[in-house]
CSV table of C-alpha atoms in Angstrom, one decimal:
chain,number,residue,atom,x,y,z
A,1,LEU,CA,-11.3,-12.2,24.2
A,2,ALA,CA,-13.8,-12.9,21.5
A,3,VAL,CA,-13.1,-11.9,17.9
A,4,THR,CA,-15.3,-8.8,18.2
A,5,GLU,CA,-13.7,-7.8,21.4
A,6,ARG,CA,-10.2,-8.2,19.9
A,7,PHE,CA,-11.2,-6.2,16.9
A,8,ASN,CA,-12.7,-3.4,19.0
A,9,LEU,CA,-9.6,-3.3,21.2
A,10,ILE,CA,-7.1,-2.9,18.4
A,11,ASN,CA,-9.3,-0.6,16.3
A,12,ASP,CA,-10.0,1.7,19.3
A,13,ALA,CA,-6.4,1.7,20.3
A,14,TRP,CA,-5.3,2.8,16.9
A,15,ALA,CA,-7.9,5.5,16.7
A,16,ILE,CA,-7.0,7.0,20.0
A,17,THR,CA,-3.3,6.7,19.1
A,18,ILE,CA,-3.9,8.7,15.9
A,19,ALA,CA,-5.9,11.3,18.0
A,20,GLY,CA,-2.9,11.7,20.3
A,21,HIS,CA,-4.6,10.2,23.4
A,22,MET,CA,-2.4,7.1,23.5
A,23,PRO,CA,1.4,7.1,23.0
A,24,LEU,CA,2.3,5.5,19.7
A,25,THR,CA,4.9,3.3,21.4
A,26,ASP,CA,2.1,1.9,23.6
A,27,TYR,CA,0.2,0.9,20.5
A,28,LEU,CA,3.2,-0.7,19.0
A,29,ASP,CA,3.7,-2.7,22.1
A,30,LEU,CA,0.1,-3.8,22.0
A,31,THR,CA,0.5,-5.1,18.5
A,32,ALA,CA,2.9,-7.7,19.8
A,33,ARG,CA,-0.1,-9.4,21.6
A,34,PHE,CA,-1.6,-10.2,18.2
A,35,THR,CA,1.1,-12.3,16.5
A,36,THR,CA,-1.1,-15.3,17.1
A,37,GLU,CA,-4.2,-13.6,15.7
A,38,ARG,CA,-6.0,-15.4,12.9
A,39,ASP,CA,-9.0,-13.2,12.2
A,40,LYS,CA,-8.9,-11.3,8.9
A,41,ASN,CA,-10.7,-8.3,10.2
A,42,VAL,CA,-8.5,-7.8,13.2
A,43,TRP,CA,-5.4,-8.1,10.9
A,44,ALA,CA,-6.9,-5.5,8.6
A,45,VAL,CA,-6.6,-2.9,11.3
A,46,LEU,CA,-3.0,-4.0,12.1
A,47,LEU,CA,-2.0,-3.9,8.5
A,48,ASP,CA,-3.6,-0.6,7.9
A,49,SER,CA,-1.7,0.9,10.8
A,50,PHE,CA,1.6,-0.6,9.6
A,51,SER,CA,0.9,0.9,6.1
A,52,PHE,CA,0.2,4.3,7.8
A,53,LEU,CA,3.6,4.1,9.6
A,54,ASN,CA,5.3,3.3,6.3
A,55,ARG,CA,3.9,6.5,4.8
A,56,ILE,CA,5.1,8.7,7.7
A,57,VAL,CA,8.5,7.1,8.6
A,58,THR,CA,11.7,8.7,7.4
A,59,VAL,CA,13.8,7.0,4.7
A,60,GLU,CA,16.5,6.4,7.3
A,61,ASP,CA,14.1,4.5,9.6
A,62,ARG,CA,12.3,2.4,6.9
A,63,SER,CA,14.6,-0.6,7.3
A,64,ALA,CA,13.9,-0.6,11.1
A,65,LEU,CA,10.2,-0.4,10.4
A,66,GLU,CA,10.5,-3.3,8.0
A,67,ALA,CA,12.2,-5.3,10.8
A,68,PHE,CA,9.4,-4.4,13.2
A,69,VAL,CA,6.8,-5.5,10.6
A,70,ARG,CA,8.6,-8.8,10.1
A,71,SER,CA,8.5,-9.4,13.9
A,72,ARG,CA,4.7,-8.9,13.9
A,73,ILE,CA,3.6,-10.7,10.7
A,74,GLY,CA,6.3,-13.3,10.5
A,75,PRO,CA,5.0,-15.7,13.1
A,76,ALA,CA,1.5,-15.8,11.5
A,77,VAL,CA,2.9,-16.5,8.1
A,78,SER,CA,5.1,-19.3,9.5
A,79,ASP,CA,2.1,-20.8,11.1
A,80,LEU,CA,-0.3,-20.5,8.2
A,81,GLY,CA,2.3,-21.6,5.6
A,82,TRP,CA,1.7,-21.1,1.9
A,83,GLU,CA,-0.9,-23.8,1.2
A,84,PRO,CA,-4.5,-24.1,2.4
A,85,ARG,CA,-5.3,-26.9,4.8
A,86,SER,CA,-8.2,-29.3,4.7
A,87,GLY,CA,-11.4,-27.8,6.1
A,88,GLU,CA,-9.9,-24.3,6.2
A,89,ARG,CA,-12.2,-21.3,6.1
A,90,GLU,CA,-12.2,-19.1,3.0
A,91,LEU,CA,-11.4,-16.1,5.2
A,92,THR,CA,-8.3,-17.8,6.5
A,93,LYS,CA,-7.2,-18.5,2.9
A,94,GLN,CA,-7.7,-14.8,2.2
A,95,LEU,CA,-5.8,-13.8,5.3
A,96,ARG,CA,-2.8,-16.0,4.3
A,97,GLY,CA,-2.6,-14.1,1.0
A,98,GLU,CA,-2.8,-10.7,2.6
A,99,LEU,CA,-0.2,-11.5,5.3
A,100,ILE,CA,2.3,-12.9,2.7
A,101,GLY,CA,1.9,-9.8,0.6
A,102,ALA,CA,2.4,-7.5,3.6
A,103,LEU,CA,5.5,-9.5,4.8
A,104,GLY,CA,7.0,-9.4,1.3
A,105,LYS,CA,6.4,-5.7,0.8
A,106,LEU,CA,6.0,-3.8,4.1
A,107,GLY,CA,8.3,-6.3,5.8
A,108,ASN,CA,10.7,-6.5,2.8
A,109,ASP,CA,11.4,-10.1,3.8
A,110,PRO,CA,14.1,-11.6,1.5
A,111,ALA,CA,13.0,-15.2,2.2
A,112,ILE,CA,9.4,-14.4,1.4
A,113,GLN,CA,10.4,-12.6,-1.7
A,114,GLN,CA,12.4,-15.6,-2.9
A,115,GLN,CA,9.6,-18.0,-2.1
A,116,ALA,CA,7.2,-15.7,-4.0
A,117,ALA,CA,9.4,-15.7,-7.1
A,118,GLU,CA,9.7,-19.5,-7.0
A,119,LEU,CA,5.9,-20.0,-6.6
A,120,TYR,CA,5.2,-17.5,-9.3
A,121,ARG,CA,7.4,-19.5,-11.7
A,122,ALA,CA,5.5,-22.6,-10.8
A,123,TYR,CA,2.2,-20.7,-11.3
A,124,ARG,CA,3.1,-19.6,-14.8
A,125,ASN,CA,3.8,-23.2,-15.7
A,126,ASP,CA,0.7,-24.6,-14.0
A,127,GLU,CA,-1.9,-22.2,-12.5
A,128,THR,CA,-3.5,-25.1,-10.5
A,129,VAL,CA,-0.4,-25.6,-8.2
A,130,VAL,CA,-0.8,-22.3,-6.4
A,131,ASP,CA,-3.8,-21.2,-4.2
A,132,PRO,CA,-5.6,-18.4,-6.1
A,133,ASN,CA,-5.8,-16.4,-2.8
A,134,ILE,CA,-2.0,-15.8,-2.8
A,135,VAL,CA,-1.5,-15.1,-6.5
A,136,PRO,CA,-2.3,-11.3,-6.1
A,137,SER,CA,0.4,-11.2,-3.4
A,138,LEU,CA,2.9,-13.0,-5.5
A,139,VAL,CA,2.5,-10.4,-8.2
A,140,ALA,CA,2.6,-7.5,-5.8
A,141,ILE,CA,5.8,-8.7,-4.2
A,142,LEU,CA,7.5,-9.3,-7.5
A,143,ALA,CA,6.5,-5.9,-8.7
A,144,HIS,CA,7.8,-4.3,-5.4
A,145,THR,CA,11.2,-6.0,-6.0
A,146,GLY,CA,11.1,-5.9,-9.7
A,147,ASP,CA,13.5,-4.7,-12.4
A,148,THR,CA,13.0,-3.7,-16.0
A,149,ALA,CA,12.7,-7.3,-17.1
A,150,ARG,CA,9.9,-8.0,-14.6
A,151,TYR,CA,8.2,-4.8,-15.6
A,152,GLU,CA,8.2,-5.9,-19.3
A,153,GLU,CA,6.9,-9.3,-18.3
A,154,PHE,CA,4.0,-7.9,-16.2
A,155,ASP,CA,3.2,-5.3,-18.9
A,156,GLU,CA,2.9,-8.1,-21.4
A,157,ARG,CA,0.7,-10.0,-19.0
A,158,PHE,CA,-1.5,-6.9,-18.7
A,159,ARG,CA,-1.9,-6.6,-22.5
A,160,ALA,CA,-2.6,-10.3,-23.0
A,161,ALA,CA,-4.9,-10.8,-19.9
A,162,ALA,CA,-7.6,-13.3,-20.4
A,163,THR,CA,-10.0,-11.9,-17.8
A,164,PRO,CA,-10.7,-8.4,-16.4
A,165,GLN,CA,-9.4,-9.5,-13.0
A,166,GLU,CA,-6.1,-10.5,-14.5
A,167,GLU,CA,-5.9,-7.3,-16.5
A,168,ARG,CA,-6.4,-5.1,-13.4
A,169,ARG,CA,-4.0,-7.2,-11.4
A,170,TYR,CA,-1.1,-6.7,-13.8
A,171,LEU,CA,-2.0,-3.1,-14.7
A,172,TYR,CA,-2.0,-1.9,-11.1
A,173,SER,CA,1.2,-3.9,-10.4
A,174,LEU,CA,3.0,-1.5,-12.6
A,175,ALA,CA,2.5,1.2,-9.9
A,176,SER,CA,4.3,-0.9,-7.3
A,177,PHE,CA,7.8,-0.9,-8.8
A,178,GLN,CA,10.5,1.1,-7.2
A,179,PRO,CA,12.9,2.3,-10.0
A,180,THR,CA,12.1,5.9,-11.0
A,181,SER,CA,12.5,5.2,-14.7
A,182,LEU,CA,9.8,2.5,-14.6
A,183,LEU,CA,7.3,4.6,-12.6
A,184,GLU,CA,7.9,7.5,-15.1
A,185,ARG,CA,7.0,5.1,-17.9
A,186,THR,CA,3.8,4.1,-16.1
A,187,LEU,CA,2.8,7.7,-15.4
A,188,ALA,CA,3.4,8.7,-19.0
A,189,ARG,CA,1.3,5.9,-20.2
A,190,SER,CA,-1.6,7.0,-18.0
A,191,ILE,CA,-2.2,10.0,-20.3
A,192,SER,CA,-1.0,8.5,-23.6
A,193,GLY,CA,-4.3,6.9,-24.5
A,194,GLU,CA,-2.9,3.4,-24.1
A,195,ILE,CA,-4.7,2.8,-20.8
A,196,ARG,CA,-8.4,3.1,-20.6
A,197,THR,CA,-9.5,6.3,-18.8
A,198,GLN,CA,-11.5,4.3,-16.3
A,199,GLY,CA,-8.3,2.7,-15.0
A,200,ALA,CA,-5.6,5.4,-15.6
A,201,PRO,CA,-6.6,7.6,-12.6
A,202,PHE,CA,-6.3,4.6,-10.2
A,203,LEU,CA,-2.9,3.9,-11.6
A,204,VAL,CA,-1.7,7.5,-10.8
A,205,SER,CA,-3.3,7.3,-7.3
A,206,SER,CA,-1.5,4.0,-6.7
A,207,ILE,CA,1.8,5.6,-7.5
A,208,LEU,CA,1.0,8.5,-5.2
A,209,GLY,CA,0.6,5.8,-2.5
A,210,ASN,CA,3.9,4.2,-3.4
A,211,VAL,CA,6.5,5.7,-1.0
A,212,TYR,CA,9.2,5.3,-3.7
A,213,GLY,CA,7.2,7.2,-6.3
A,214,ARG,CA,4.9,9.6,-4.5
A,215,GLU,CA,6.9,12.7,-5.1
A,216,LEU,CA,7.3,11.8,-8.8
A,217,ALA,CA,3.6,11.1,-9.1
A,218,TRP,CA,2.7,14.4,-7.4
A,219,SER,CA,4.9,16.4,-9.7
A,220,PHE,CA,3.3,14.6,-12.7
A,221,LEU,CA,-0.2,15.3,-11.4
A,222,LYS,CA,0.6,19.0,-11.1
A,223,SER,CA,2.1,19.2,-14.5
A,224,ASN,CA,-0.6,17.3,-16.3
A,225,TRP,CA,-3.7,18.3,-14.3
A,226,GLU,CA,-5.5,20.1,-17.1
A,227,LYS,CA,-4.9,17.2,-19.6
A,228,MET,CA,-6.1,14.6,-17.1
A,229,ASP,CA,-9.1,16.8,-16.2
A,230,GLN,CA,-10.2,16.6,-19.8
A,231,MET,CA,-9.4,12.9,-20.3
A,232,PHE,CA,-10.5,11.3,-17.1
A,233,PRO,CA,-14.1,10.9,-15.8
A,234,LYS,CA,-14.9,13.2,-12.9
A,235,GLN,CA,-15.2,10.2,-10.5
A,236,GLY,CA,-11.8,9.1,-11.7
A,237,MET,CA,-10.3,12.5,-10.9
A,238,ARG,CA,-11.8,12.3,-7.4
A,239,ARG,CA,-10.5,8.9,-6.7
A,240,MET,CA,-7.0,9.8,-8.1
A,241,CYS,CA,-6.7,12.7,-5.7
A,242,GLY,CA,-7.2,10.4,-2.8
A,243,GLY,CA,-3.6,9.5,-3.1
A,244,ILE,CA,-2.5,12.9,-1.8
A,245,ALA,CA,-2.9,11.5,1.7
A,246,ALA,CA,0.4,9.7,1.3
A,247,LEU,CA,2.3,13.0,0.8
A,248,ALA,CA,3.0,13.1,4.5
A,249,THR,CA,5.6,15.8,5.1
A,250,PRO,CA,4.9,19.4,6.1
A,251,GLU,CA,6.5,20.7,2.8
A,252,GLN,CA,4.4,18.4,0.6
A,253,GLU,CA,1.2,19.3,2.5
A,254,ARG,CA,1.8,23.0,2.0
A,255,ASP,CA,2.4,22.4,-1.7
A,256,VAL,CA,-0.7,20.2,-2.0
A,257,ARG,CA,-2.9,22.9,-0.3
A,258,ASP,CA,-1.4,25.6,-2.4
A,259,PHE,CA,-2.0,23.7,-5.6
A,260,PHE,CA,-5.7,23.0,-5.0
A,261,ALA,CA,-6.4,26.5,-3.6
A,262,THR,CA,-4.6,28.3,-6.4
A,263,ARG,CA,-6.6,26.5,-9.1
A,264,LYS,CA,-9.8,26.6,-7.1
A,265,ILE,CA,-10.3,22.8,-7.7
A,266,ASP,CA,-13.6,21.4,-6.6
A,267,LEU,CA,-13.9,17.6,-6.5
A,268,GLY,CA,-17.5,17.7,-5.4
A,269,GLY,CA,-19.0,17.7,-2.0
A,270,LYS,CA,-16.6,17.4,0.9
A,271,THR,CA,-14.2,15.1,-1.0
A,272,LEU,CA,-11.2,17.4,-1.2
A,273,GLU,CA,-11.8,18.6,2.4
A,274,GLN,CA,-11.7,14.9,3.5
A,275,TYR,CA,-8.5,14.2,1.6
A,276,LEU,CA,-6.8,17.2,3.0
A,277,GLU,CA,-7.9,16.2,6.5
A,278,GLN,CA,-6.4,12.7,6.0
A,279,LEU,CA,-3.2,14.4,4.9
A,280,ARG,CA,-3.2,16.7,7.9
A,281,ILE,CA,-3.6,13.8,10.3
A,282,ALA,CA,-0.6,12.0,8.7
A,283,VAL,CA,1.6,15.0,8.9
A,284,THR,CA,0.5,15.7,12.5
A,285,VAL,CA,1.3,12.2,13.6
A,286,ARG,CA,4.7,12.4,11.8
A,287,GLU,CA,5.6,15.7,13.5
A,288,ARG,CA,4.3,14.6,16.9
A,289,ASP,CA,5.6,11.1,17.1
A,290,SER,CA,8.6,10.8,14.7
A,291,ARG,CA,11.2,11.0,17.5
A,292,ALA,CA,9.5,8.4,19.7
A,293,LEU,CA,8.9,6.2,16.6
A,294,ARG,CA,12.6,6.3,15.6
A,295,LYS,CA,13.7,5.4,19.1
A,296,TYR,CA,11.3,2.5,19.3
A,297,LEU,CA,12.2,1.2,15.9
A,298,ASN,CA,15.9,1.4,16.6
A,299,THR,CA,15.4,-1.6,19.0
A,300,TYR,CA,14.6,-3.7,15.9
A,301,ARG,CA,17.7,-2.8,13.8
């Protein structure tokens, strides 16, 4: 199949799976046909679908999902390696970075995480020794696995950033840590005045999208809504609320709907309606397919 045909195939398959017209297990089987795929756009659909599954999977099944993700992404990363090759297209370089990041985070691959740490140390000593396309993934992986010392290091890098790109990279990395105490620090800083109001809403949204911090971030949002509504630009408030789509349990969905309805919050246009629809879709798929997903993922344990 041509690239366009491969993209349409996997994109349509995922769409009809979400709609309930194709069994989720059939879609997961189909993804095995794409381990040799090297097109960035095709992989974008695959990675988005894996991220969706990460939001709806139970805590007990996450390790099995990680093993599944490793089975799908691992071969491509092994083939592409960590360094660009002569004559390689820019899109391939970008794909390498995205796949490494996904394998280190969604796949929770220890070997990838170790390699990321080693390359990051080399990068800190000499930035020219690492392809710029994989630097964001190195930072993201190390934040995902990071402890307090790593948090302090990235926080310092954020404060001392030489470019806006570097500043954003390290700022938003603070939302990817797993320890509750570190995420609490980041949330508190979002309304302390320390972080610019243009960036703070995106930081909160990112923690809402972090499966290890989403409940914490939602509780923080509810408790501090009035203050954030005064501090943050309206566009920032709208973008921040996009993170509610990750609160993919029936209980959380009810709480989200009650919160917005009780306060009669209007994000402008159909924005809130669209966010709630995305949340409803996630909860629907979780309720409909969780049993089949668990059975399927158990074969990867």
